[in-house]
Every structure is written in structure tokens, then in C-alpha cells.
Tab-separated table of C-alpha atoms and ligand atoms in Angstrom:
chain	number	residue	atom	x	y	z
A	1268	MET	CA	-47.102	56.151	71.974
A	1269	LYS	CA	-44.233	54.343	73.652
A	1270	VAL	CA	-41.442	53.112	71.526
A	1271	LEU	CA	-38.511	50.793	72.834
A	1272	VAL	CA	-35.248	51.249	71.068
A	1273	THR	CA	-32.421	48.775	71.863
A	1274	GLY	CA	-29.098	49.932	71.569
A	1275	GLY	CA	-30.435	53.493	71.518
A	1276	LEU	CA	-27.120	54.881	72.892
A	1277	GLY	CA	-25.376	53.815	70.063
A	1278	PHE	CA	-24.371	55.694	66.697
A	1279	ILE	CA	-27.722	54.829	64.673
A	1280	GLY	CA	-29.713	54.270	67.705
A	1281	SER	CA	-29.121	57.827	69.151
A	1282	HIS	CA	-29.984	59.554	66.187
A	1283	THR	CA	-32.928	57.661	65.750
A	1284	VAL	CA	-34.128	58.413	69.325
A	1285	VAL	CA	-33.917	62.099	68.277
A	1286	GLU	CA	-36.022	61.690	65.247
A	1287	LEU	CA	-38.623	59.704	67.298
A	1288	GLN	CA	-38.787	62.321	69.913
A	1289	ASN	CA	-39.087	64.930	66.994
A	1290	LYS	CA	-42.323	62.855	65.930
A	1291	GLY	CA	-43.848	63.133	69.381
A	1292	PHE	CA	-42.968	59.465	70.547
A	1293	GLU	CA	-42.146	58.434	74.118
A	1294	VAL	CA	-38.823	56.760	74.077
A	1295	VAL	CA	-37.375	54.045	76.387
A	1296	ILE	CA	-33.852	52.962	75.727
A	1297	ILE	CA	-32.154	49.796	76.645
A	1298	ASP	CA	-28.442	49.827	76.231
A	1299	ASP	CA	-25.742	47.530	77.720
A	1300	LEU	CA	-23.305	50.301	77.178
A	1301	SER	CA	-20.747	47.799	75.668
A	1302	ASN	CA	-20.172	50.095	72.852
A	1303	SER	CA	-21.644	53.421	74.060
A	1304	SER	CA	-21.806	55.677	76.907
A	1305	GLU	CA	-24.606	57.144	79.046
A	1306	GLU	CA	-23.196	60.554	78.125
A	1307	VAL	CA	-25.027	60.181	74.867
A	1308	LEU	CA	-28.086	60.768	76.763
A	1309	ASN	CA	-26.970	64.289	77.226
A	1310	GLY	CA	-26.533	64.915	73.394
A	1311	ILE	CA	-29.876	63.485	72.780
A	1312	VAL	CA	-31.436	66.145	75.628
A	1313	ALA	CA	-29.450	69.003	74.079
A	1314	ILE	CA	-31.175	68.747	70.559
A	1315	THR	CA	-34.723	67.722	71.670
A	1316	GLY	CA	-35.113	69.026	75.146
A	1317	LYS	CA	-36.368	65.657	76.181
A	1318	LYS	CA	-34.709	62.924	78.231
A	1319	PRO	CA	-35.689	59.544	77.177
A	1320	GLU	CA	-36.039	56.894	79.791
A	1321	PHE	CA	-32.890	54.698	80.150
A	1322	GLU	CA	-32.311	51.159	81.310
A	1323	LYS	CA	-28.825	49.655	81.305
A	1324	LEU	CA	-29.596	46.141	80.501
A	1325	ASP	CA	-28.186	42.948	78.832
A	1326	LEU	CA	-30.528	41.484	76.531
A	1327	LYS	CA	-28.694	38.213	76.789
A	1328	GLU	CA	-30.489	37.715	80.068
A	1329	LYS	CA	-33.684	36.286	79.124
A	1330	SER	CA	-35.161	36.971	82.498
A	1331	LYS	CA	-34.287	40.559	82.723
A	1332	VAL	CA	-35.911	40.948	79.133
A	1333	GLU	CA	-39.018	39.371	80.560
A	1334	ASP	CA	-39.105	41.380	83.517
A	1335	PHE	CA	-38.451	44.687	81.383
A	1336	PHE	CA	-41.681	43.736	79.282
A	1337	LYS	CA	-43.771	43.151	82.282
A	1338	LYS	CA	-43.036	46.580	83.590
A	1339	HIS	CA	-43.470	48.279	80.425
A	1340	THR	CA	-46.874	46.576	78.985
A	1341	ASP	CA	-47.569	49.850	76.875
A	1342	ILE	CA	-44.899	49.697	74.413
A	1343	SER	CA	-46.485	49.676	70.843
A	1344	GLY	CA	-43.240	49.427	68.830
A	1345	VAL	CA	-39.572	48.025	69.110
A	1346	ILE	CA	-36.750	49.408	66.957
A	1347	HIS	CA	-33.946	46.804	67.532
A	1348	PHE	CA	-30.214	48.088	66.977
A	1349	ALA	CA	-28.649	46.110	70.043
A	1350	ALA	CA	-25.942	43.991	68.316
A	1351	SER	CA	-22.199	43.668	68.027
A	1352	LYS	CA	-21.215	44.914	64.653
A	1353	ALA	CA	-17.557	44.697	63.840
A	1354	VAL	CA	-16.749	42.453	60.995
A	1355	GLY	CA	-13.230	41.860	61.757
A	1356	GLU	CA	-13.998	41.051	65.461
A	1357	SER	CA	-16.987	38.633	64.383
A	1358	VAL	CA	-14.310	36.455	62.494
A	1359	GLU	CA	-12.135	36.220	65.556
A	1360	LYS	CA	-14.980	35.764	68.048
A	1361	PRO	CA	-18.009	34.123	66.224
A	1362	LEU	CA	-19.709	32.908	69.372
A	1363	LEU	CA	-19.798	36.255	70.968
A	1364	TYR	CA	-21.597	37.397	67.870
A	1365	TYR	CA	-23.973	34.499	67.413
A	1366	GLU	CA	-24.923	34.709	71.164
A	1367	ASN	CA	-25.289	38.437	71.472
A	1368	ASN	CA	-26.875	39.039	67.871
A	1369	ILE	CA	-29.245	36.053	67.786
A	1370	SER	CA	-30.354	35.229	71.685
A	1371	THR	CA	-31.169	38.788	72.206
A	1372	LEU	CA	-33.453	38.937	69.091
A	1373	VAL	CA	-35.026	35.729	70.084
A	1374	TYR	CA	-35.908	36.880	73.384
A	1375	ILE	CA	-37.399	40.238	72.201
A	1376	LEU	CA	-39.521	38.375	69.698
A	1377	LYS	CA	-40.766	36.164	72.124
A	1378	GLU	CA	-41.960	38.997	74.253
A	1379	LEU	CA	-43.517	40.778	71.266
A	1380	SER	CA	-45.306	37.472	70.337
A	1381	LYS	CA	-47.365	37.594	73.469
A	1382	LYS	CA	-48.874	41.074	72.600
A	1383	ASP	CA	-52.299	41.675	70.939
A	1384	LYS	CA	-50.305	43.605	68.300
A	1385	ALA	CA	-46.597	44.472	67.933
A	1386	SER	CA	-44.582	46.575	65.438
A	1387	PHE	CA	-40.680	45.558	65.112
A	1388	ILE	CA	-38.158	47.347	62.993
A	1389	PHE	CA	-34.903	45.130	62.661
A	1390	SER	CA	-31.491	46.741	62.065
A	1391	SER	CA	-30.257	44.612	59.086
A	1392	SER	CA	-27.375	45.337	56.429
A	1393	CYS	CA	-26.354	45.335	52.781
A	1394	THR	CA	-23.874	42.743	53.860
A	1395	VAL	CA	-26.432	39.826	53.387
A	1396	TYR	CA	-26.110	40.470	49.634
A	1397	GLY	CA	-22.382	39.842	49.611
A	1398	GLN	CA	-21.128	40.941	46.365
A	1399	ALA	CA	-24.113	41.252	44.512
A	1400	ASP	CA	-24.046	40.369	40.805
A	1401	LYS	CA	-26.161	43.553	39.597
A	1402	MET	CA	-25.898	47.185	40.546
A	1403	PRO	CA	-27.772	48.836	41.986
A	1404	ILE	CA	-28.814	46.220	44.516
A	1405	THR	CA	-32.572	45.534	44.657
A	1406	GLU	CA	-34.073	43.872	47.615
A	1407	ASP	CA	-34.832	40.709	45.621
A	1408	ALA	CA	-31.185	40.382	44.933
A	1409	PRO	CA	-30.323	36.897	46.259
A	1410	VAL	CA	-28.798	36.650	49.727
A	1411	LYS	CA	-25.257	35.079	49.663
A	1412	THR	CA	-23.191	33.050	51.875
A	1413	ALA	CA	-22.386	35.791	54.400
A	1414	GLU	CA	-18.487	36.899	54.386
A	1415	SER	CA	-18.500	37.017	58.092
A	1416	PRO	CA	-20.297	35.823	61.235
A	1417	TYR	CA	-21.454	39.300	61.641
A	1418	GLY	CA	-23.024	39.179	58.268
A	1419	ASN	CA	-24.391	35.696	58.857
A	1420	THR	CA	-26.021	37.075	62.172
A	1421	LYS	CA	-27.854	39.577	59.863
A	1422	GLN	CA	-29.007	36.885	57.416
A	1423	ILE	CA	-30.223	34.576	60.441
A	1424	GLY	CA	-31.832	37.332	62.105
A	1425	GLU	CA	-34.019	38.170	59.103
A	1426	GLU	CA	-34.910	34.601	58.681
A	1427	ILE	CA	-35.973	34.184	62.514
A	1428	ILE	CA	-38.196	37.171	61.974
A	1429	SER	CA	-39.812	36.250	58.754
A	1430	GLU	CA	-40.539	32.701	60.078
A	1431	THR	CA	-42.029	34.083	63.132
A	1432	CYS	CA	-44.055	36.491	61.440
A	1433	LYS	CA	-45.647	33.801	59.199
A	1434	VAL	CA	-46.994	31.988	62.367
A	1435	THR	CA	-47.646	35.331	64.410
A	1436	PRO	CA	-50.192	37.423	62.491
A	1437	THR	CA	-50.214	40.060	65.462
A	1438	LEU	CA	-46.445	40.611	64.784
A	1439	ASN	CA	-45.723	43.155	62.117
A	1440	ALA	CA	-42.140	43.533	61.155
A	1441	ILE	CA	-39.769	45.376	58.708
A	1442	ALA	CA	-36.004	44.804	58.141
A	1443	LEU	CA	-33.980	47.633	57.008
A	1444	ARG	CA	-30.762	46.775	55.113
A	1445	TYR	CA	-28.434	49.681	55.615
A	1446	PHE	CA	-25.836	50.451	53.219
A	1447	ASN	CA	-22.954	52.517	54.672
A	1448	PRO	CA	-24.029	54.733	57.489
A	1449	MET	CA	-21.687	57.973	57.982
A	1450	GLY	CA	-21.845	61.636	59.421
A	1451	ALA	CA	-23.493	63.131	62.636
A	1452	HIS	CA	-26.157	65.258	63.566
A	1453	PRO	CA	-25.921	68.769	62.366
A	1454	SER	CA	-25.935	70.016	65.712
A	1455	ALA	CA	-22.662	67.883	66.538
A	1456	GLU	CA	-24.171	67.034	69.941
A	1457	ILE	CA	-24.275	63.079	68.938
A	1458	GLY	CA	-22.282	61.324	66.304
A	1459	GLU	CA	-20.115	58.089	65.798
A	1460	LEU	CA	-17.855	57.274	68.838
A	1461	PRO	CA	-15.569	54.363	67.572
A	1462	ILE	CA	-14.073	52.797	70.558
A	1463	GLY	CA	-10.228	52.306	69.628
A	1464	VAL	CA	-8.986	52.254	66.192
A	1465	PRO	CA	-11.783	52.909	63.826
A	1466	GLN	CA	-12.566	49.812	61.551
A	1467	ASN	CA	-15.050	51.909	59.205
A	1468	LEU	CA	-13.510	54.478	56.529
A	1469	VAL	CA	-15.087	57.726	57.444
A	1470	PRO	CA	-13.965	57.875	61.175
A	1471	PHE	CA	-10.746	56.949	60.252
A	1472	ILE	CA	-10.622	59.460	57.540
A	1473	THR	CA	-11.930	62.225	60.183
A	1474	GLN	CA	-9.377	60.983	62.857
A	1475	THR	CA	-6.583	61.379	60.215
A	1476	GLY	CA	-7.531	64.786	59.369
A	1477	ILE	CA	-7.718	66.021	62.936
A	1478	GLY	CA	-4.220	64.343	63.556
A	1479	MET	CA	-5.179	61.350	65.781
A	1480	ARG	CA	-4.000	58.960	62.991
A	1481	LYS	CA	-0.856	59.403	60.913
A	1482	GLU	CA	-2.295	58.435	57.686
A	1483	LEU	CA	-5.370	56.340	56.267
A	1484	SER	CA	-4.518	53.031	54.657
A	1485	VAL	CA	-6.687	52.598	51.170
A	1486	PHE	CA	-7.198	49.071	51.233
A	1487	GLY	CA	-6.620	48.157	47.848
A	1488	GLY	CA	-6.201	50.101	44.523
A	1489	ASP	CA	-6.400	47.408	41.866
A	1490	TYR	CA	-10.276	46.658	42.052
A	1491	PRO	CA	-12.153	46.631	38.742
A	1492	THR	CA	-13.584	50.147	39.191
A	1493	THR	CA	-13.043	53.514	37.857
A	1494	ASP	CA	-10.173	54.543	40.344
A	1495	GLY	CA	-9.267	51.017	41.410
A	1496	THR	CA	-10.838	51.378	44.774
A	1497	CYS	CA	-13.801	49.852	46.583
A	1498	ILE	CA	-17.253	51.535	45.821
A	1499	ARG	CA	-20.151	51.994	48.419
A	1500	ASP	CA	-23.132	53.791	49.018
A	1501	TYR	CA	-22.532	56.313	52.072
A	1502	ILE	CA	-25.823	57.358	53.695
A	1503	HIS	CA	-26.090	60.108	56.137
A	1504	VAL	CA	-27.096	58.666	59.615
A	1505	VAL	CA	-30.028	61.258	59.990
A	1506	ASP	CA	-31.374	60.117	56.759
A	1507	LEU	CA	-31.079	56.656	58.101
A	1508	ALA	CA	-32.810	57.560	61.220
A	1509	LYS	CA	-35.676	59.158	59.626
A	1510	ALA	CA	-36.361	56.070	57.495
A	1511	HIS	CA	-36.601	54.158	60.807
A	1512	VAL	CA	-39.412	56.352	62.149
A	1513	ILE	CA	-41.340	56.361	58.626
A	1514	ALA	CA	-40.836	52.463	58.704
A	1515	LEU	CA	-42.374	52.261	62.291
A	1516	GLN	CA	-45.226	54.557	61.560
A	1517	ARG	CA	-46.062	52.307	58.200
A	1518	LEU	CA	-46.582	49.572	60.895
A	1519	LEU	CA	-48.444	51.440	63.559
A	1520	GLU	CA	-50.627	52.882	60.978
A	1521	GLU	CA	-50.979	49.295	59.238
A	1522	LYS	CA	-50.165	50.426	55.971
A	1523	ASN	CA	-47.924	47.420	55.397
A	1524	ASN	CA	-48.550	45.112	52.494
A	1525	ALA	CA	-47.549	41.933	54.409
A	1526	ASN	CA	-46.376	41.644	57.933
A	1527	TYR	CA	-42.743	41.188	56.996
A	1528	GLU	CA	-41.069	43.578	54.556
A	1529	VAL	CA	-37.500	44.165	53.597
A	1530	PHE	CA	-36.175	47.831	52.520
A	1531	ASN	CA	-32.745	48.842	51.322
A	1532	LEU	CA	-31.577	52.170	52.945
A	1533	GLY	CA	-29.018	53.772	50.818
A	1534	THR	CA	-28.707	57.170	48.701
A	1535	GLY	CA	-28.669	54.933	45.266
A	1536	THR	CA	-24.888	56.640	44.472
A	1537	GLY	CA	-21.807	54.744	44.708
A	1538	SER	CA	-18.664	56.471	45.731
A	1539	SER	CA	-15.118	55.167	45.704
A	1540	VAL	CA	-12.774	55.428	48.524
A	1541	LEU	CA	-10.819	57.873	46.614
A	1542	GLU	CA	-14.001	59.838	46.219
A	1543	ALA	CA	-14.787	59.984	49.903
A	1544	ILE	CA	-11.145	61.142	50.451
A	1545	LYS	CA	-11.722	63.909	47.923
A	1546	SER	CA	-14.988	64.731	49.513
A	1547	PHE	CA	-13.123	65.197	52.955
A	1548	GLU	CA	-10.449	67.334	51.448
A	1549	LYS	CA	-13.052	69.599	49.852
A	1550	VAL	CA	-15.387	70.109	53.004
A	1551	SER	CA	-12.465	70.216	55.394
A	1552	GLY	CA	-9.887	72.259	53.054
A	1553	LYS	CA	-7.373	69.910	54.536
A	1554	LYS	CA	-5.142	67.553	52.592
A	1555	LEU	CA	-5.594	63.999	53.662
A	1556	ASN	CA	-2.581	61.761	54.367
A	1557	TYR	CA	-3.236	58.356	52.693
A	1558	LYS	CA	-1.460	55.490	51.277
A	1559	ILE	CA	-2.778	52.571	49.061
A	1560	VAL	CA	-2.056	49.142	50.518
A	1561	ASP	CA	-3.085	45.785	50.083
A	1562	ARG	CA	-6.623	44.932	49.819
A	1563	ARG	CA	-8.602	43.904	53.190
A	1564	PRO	CA	-9.628	40.049	53.298
A	1565	GLY	CA	-13.511	39.838	53.050
A	1566	ASP	CA	-14.194	43.292	51.119
A	1567	ILE	CA	-16.476	43.330	48.224
A	1568	THR	CA	-15.687	45.402	45.182
A	1569	ALA	CA	-18.703	47.382	44.903
A	1570	ALA	CA	-22.330	47.922	46.624
A	1571	TYR	CA	-24.978	50.699	46.143
A	1572	ALA	CA	-28.591	50.341	46.676
A	1573	SER	CA	-31.505	50.465	44.309
A	1574	THR	CA	-33.653	53.112	46.217
A	1575	ASP	CA	-36.769	52.424	44.103
A	1576	LYS	CA	-38.796	50.438	46.935
A	1577	ALA	CA	-37.720	52.741	49.708
A	1578	ASN	CA	-38.932	55.800	47.599
A	1579	ASN	CA	-41.944	54.357	46.177
A	1580	VAL	CA	-43.292	51.999	48.873
A	1581	LEU	CA	-41.850	53.297	52.070
A	1582	GLY	CA	-42.223	56.750	50.965
A	1583	TRP	CA	-38.636	57.795	51.944
A	1584	LYS	CA	-35.772	59.303	50.202
A	1585	ALA	CA	-32.210	60.118	51.309
A	1586	ALA	CA	-31.796	63.950	51.263
A	1587	SER	CA	-28.102	64.542	52.254
A	1588	THR	CA	-25.324	64.271	49.638
A	1589	LEU	CA	-21.646	62.514	50.359
A	1590	ASP	CA	-20.256	66.225	50.802
A	1591	GLU	CA	-22.962	67.112	53.346
A	1592	ALA	CA	-22.666	63.896	55.165
A	1593	MET	CA	-18.855	64.277	55.342
A	1594	LYS	CA	-18.890	67.806	56.642
A	1595	SER	CA	-21.156	66.801	59.432
A	1596	ALA	CA	-18.742	63.810	60.267
A	1597	TRP	CA	-15.835	66.428	60.272
A	1598	ASP	CA	-17.763	68.970	62.334
A	1599	TRP	CA	-18.474	66.199	65.029
A	1600	GLU	CA	-14.743	65.169	64.847
A	1601	GLN	CA	-13.587	68.950	65.591
A	1602	LYS	CA	-16.143	69.165	68.298
A	1603	ILE	CA	-15.401	66.099	70.397
A	1604	ARG	CA	-11.635	66.461	70.029
A	1605	LYS	CA	-11.687	70.164	71.357
B	2125	WQD	C1	-15.826	50.947	53.266
B	2125	WQD	C2	-14.664	51.045	52.230
B	2125	WQD	C3	-13.000	49.222	52.845
B	2125	WQD	C4	-11.413	51.382	56.365
B	2125	WQD	C5	-18.997	47.283	57.040
B	2125	WQD	C6	-20.008	46.269	57.186
B	2125	WQD	C7	-21.439	46.895	57.122
B	2125	WQD	C8	-21.617	47.852	58.222
B	2125	WQD	C9	-20.491	48.995	57.756
B	2125	WQD	C10	-21.970	47.640	60.307
B	2125	WQD	C11	-14.153	49.679	52.061
B	2125	WQD	C12	-12.364	50.878	52.836
B	2125	WQD	C13	-12.039	51.108	55.109
B	2125	WQD	C14	-10.014	51.903	55.981
B	2125	WQD	C15	-10.235	51.627	53.774
B	2125	WQD	N1	-21.235	47.384	59.410
B	2125	WQD	N2	-11.534	51.078	53.941
B	2125	WQD	N3	-9.587	52.085	54.844
B	2125	WQD	O1	-16.810	47.257	55.092
B	2125	WQD	O2	-18.231	48.609	53.544
B	2125	WQD	O3	-19.254	47.530	55.760
B	2125	WQD	O4	-19.075	48.454	57.994
B	2125	WQD	O5	-22.644	48.352	60.707
B	2125	WQD	O6	-22.259	45.861	57.471
B	2125	WQD	O7	-20.173	45.291	56.020
B	2125	WQD	O8	-17.433	49.599	55.572
B	2125	WQD	O9	-16.204	51.666	56.171
B	2125	WQD	O10	-15.257	49.317	56.793
B	2125	WQD	O11	-15.160	50.160	54.657
B	2125	WQD	O12	-9.769	51.674	52.717
B	2125	WQD	O13	-9.127	52.269	57.158
B	2125	WQD	O14	-13.615	51.770	52.784
B	2125	WQD	O15	-11.747	48.725	52.074
B	2125	WQD	O16	-13.910	49.686	50.670
B	2125	WQD	P1	-17.931	48.252	54.850
B	2125	WQD	P2	-15.928	50.129	56.033
């Protein structure tokens, strides 16, 4: 079975390629290398011993997408990661986000709609819920007005897929709403490679721990939570990757209940920023330099997943704890800074 992974050299994409190969899938990667490097292929080979096919391609070029699918007629499934994902950047450059995240999705769906049967996994995000009213967050929680163009592209993406599936019975799709991905493969051969100053908490923590950053700014200590800092559901990227393979197999084996389904991917446990810091200090044995500063605009107070649907319907459950995920992030940071 040949599977296309777009954005397959990125953080979650590369970990998913490894898990696909572990399950015997033949993988083709498309990546435009705008936020990744071809070096990641070596990391994948170091883990699985199998080199995926790779094509550097900008999915915004419609004719290139058409040519790709003409060349690869035997693709049975697509896992679509390729998108811009920096919340702050999306506020400054909305059109870049709408063009890159929406037009590419449309071009891929147009190609898949031509096939006798197609399975499609979409990389979505808990950001579609905004600040949910109830915790843990279930899949039927209302989708709220997005806090950023990035979040809006995920909401629009889900609508595009849902409406396309309604009129395309041969297209079967699953949207996976990630909570907060973190960590790295236990081999430390692949992991998160933020370009420039990390926007996300965990890479900023490990870069501070290794001495690349002077101190971590904790954005807000006055939230209505146990310790005043925001709560998130931090999920190990390998757990997340495994969920993608299970979701794809669900479609390929026609076990889906409808031709468009949505699943939250989280651990079901919320952790505060200070608890994440404590986890780092525990697994690294190092004291972390941090300072509590003003809140970051657009941040929500709390988000953690209800895992019932993923556990009972999808048949997947996150295996790693926050400490295990944090240890893998720290091992990776130490490896790449050697
Ligand atoms: C987590 C917590 C910050 C950095 C976003 C997107 C989501 C996904 C992941 C792409 C928050 C605090 C952070 C720092 C801090 N995006 N923080 N100091 O904002 O929950 O989710 O990134 O895939 O769709 O919405 O993740 O890691 O930026 O922040 O205090 O230097 O850490 O305030 O409470 P977030 P994050």
C-alpha cells in the first residue's frame, strides 16, 4: 500500500512516516522544505532502514499537484500535514496562511475525488474549539470563532473536507484534532526542529535548559487555574503518529461509520506551564531559568481532551506520560546541540 505524506519531513509528519513504515506501508513524501530539511530523511532511514520516496514540491502549484497524481496512480491514502502553523505569524500574514493552508488542501482533494476510492487524513487542531466551555473537551464541543488565521484555516479546512465528502462517496476522510504535540522519537534520530526563536513552550524549555536561551518567559501567572498558569494537554509526538496510522487503517479497512469523522488526539490530562517546567527539572536534573511575565494575547486558559471517542471508536490511547515525553524532548535537544 502506497501512502502520500505531505509535510512528511516536518515534526509530526516525519514521526508518522516512521510509524507507517513500521506497519509495512510504502511512503512517498511531498515537502516544500519551507519549515524542514532533507536531512530528516537520514533520521527516518536511521530508525527504519527504509528510505521513503521524496519529492520537493510546492503544493500551491496546482499543475504540479496534478502531475504528481498522474505519476503516482497507486496512492491509496494521503495524510496531509503540509501547512503553515505559527499562530503569531498567521496574524501578521493572513493571506500567506489562507493561500498555503487552503489552496493546497483543495488541490489535493480535487485529485483524490477523481479516484475510485480514496482515504484522507487531515491534520487539524484543538485550536478549532477556542476556549471551550467544558473540560475535558469532546468532539461535539462547539467550534468557536477562531482566535487566529491559523486556527481559522483549520476550521475552514474541516468544512471543506466535510462538504466534499458529502457529495463524494468514494472519498473517506478523518480529521484529527491535535492538542499539544511535544517530544521526539526515543532514538533521538528525529524530533522538533524549530527555526529561529521557538514559539511553542516545550522547545523553548529545552533550549533554555541547554543554554541557548537565557530564560523562559511564562506568559501569565494570573489565570484562573491551580497555579495561575495556562493548562494544556501535552501529547507525545510518537503517540500522535501512531494514531495517524490507526486512523488511516480504519479507512483503508472500511471500518469507518461515516465518510467524514473527527477525533481529538490528546492524553486527557491537563498540565500547567509550571507543571511542564517541573517535569523538565525532574527529567533533566537541571533548574530551569524562568520568569512570569504578562499574558500572551490570544492564549486560552485551559484545553485538554476527552479521549473517550479516540479510545472507544478509533481504538487508540496515548501511552506516554508528560515526564516520558519531556525526557524525549530533552534527549533530542542534547543530541542536536552536540
Ligand atoms: C503552550 C502554553 C503559552 C511559550 C499552539 C497552537 C496549536 C498548535 C500548538 C500548531 C501556553 C505558554 C508558550 C513560551 C509560555 N499549533 N508558553 N512561554 O499556544 O497551546 O498551541 O501551538 O501545531 O494549534 O494553538 O502552544 O506551546 O505556544 O503554548 O508560557 O515561551 O505555554 O502561554 O499557555 P499553544 P504553545
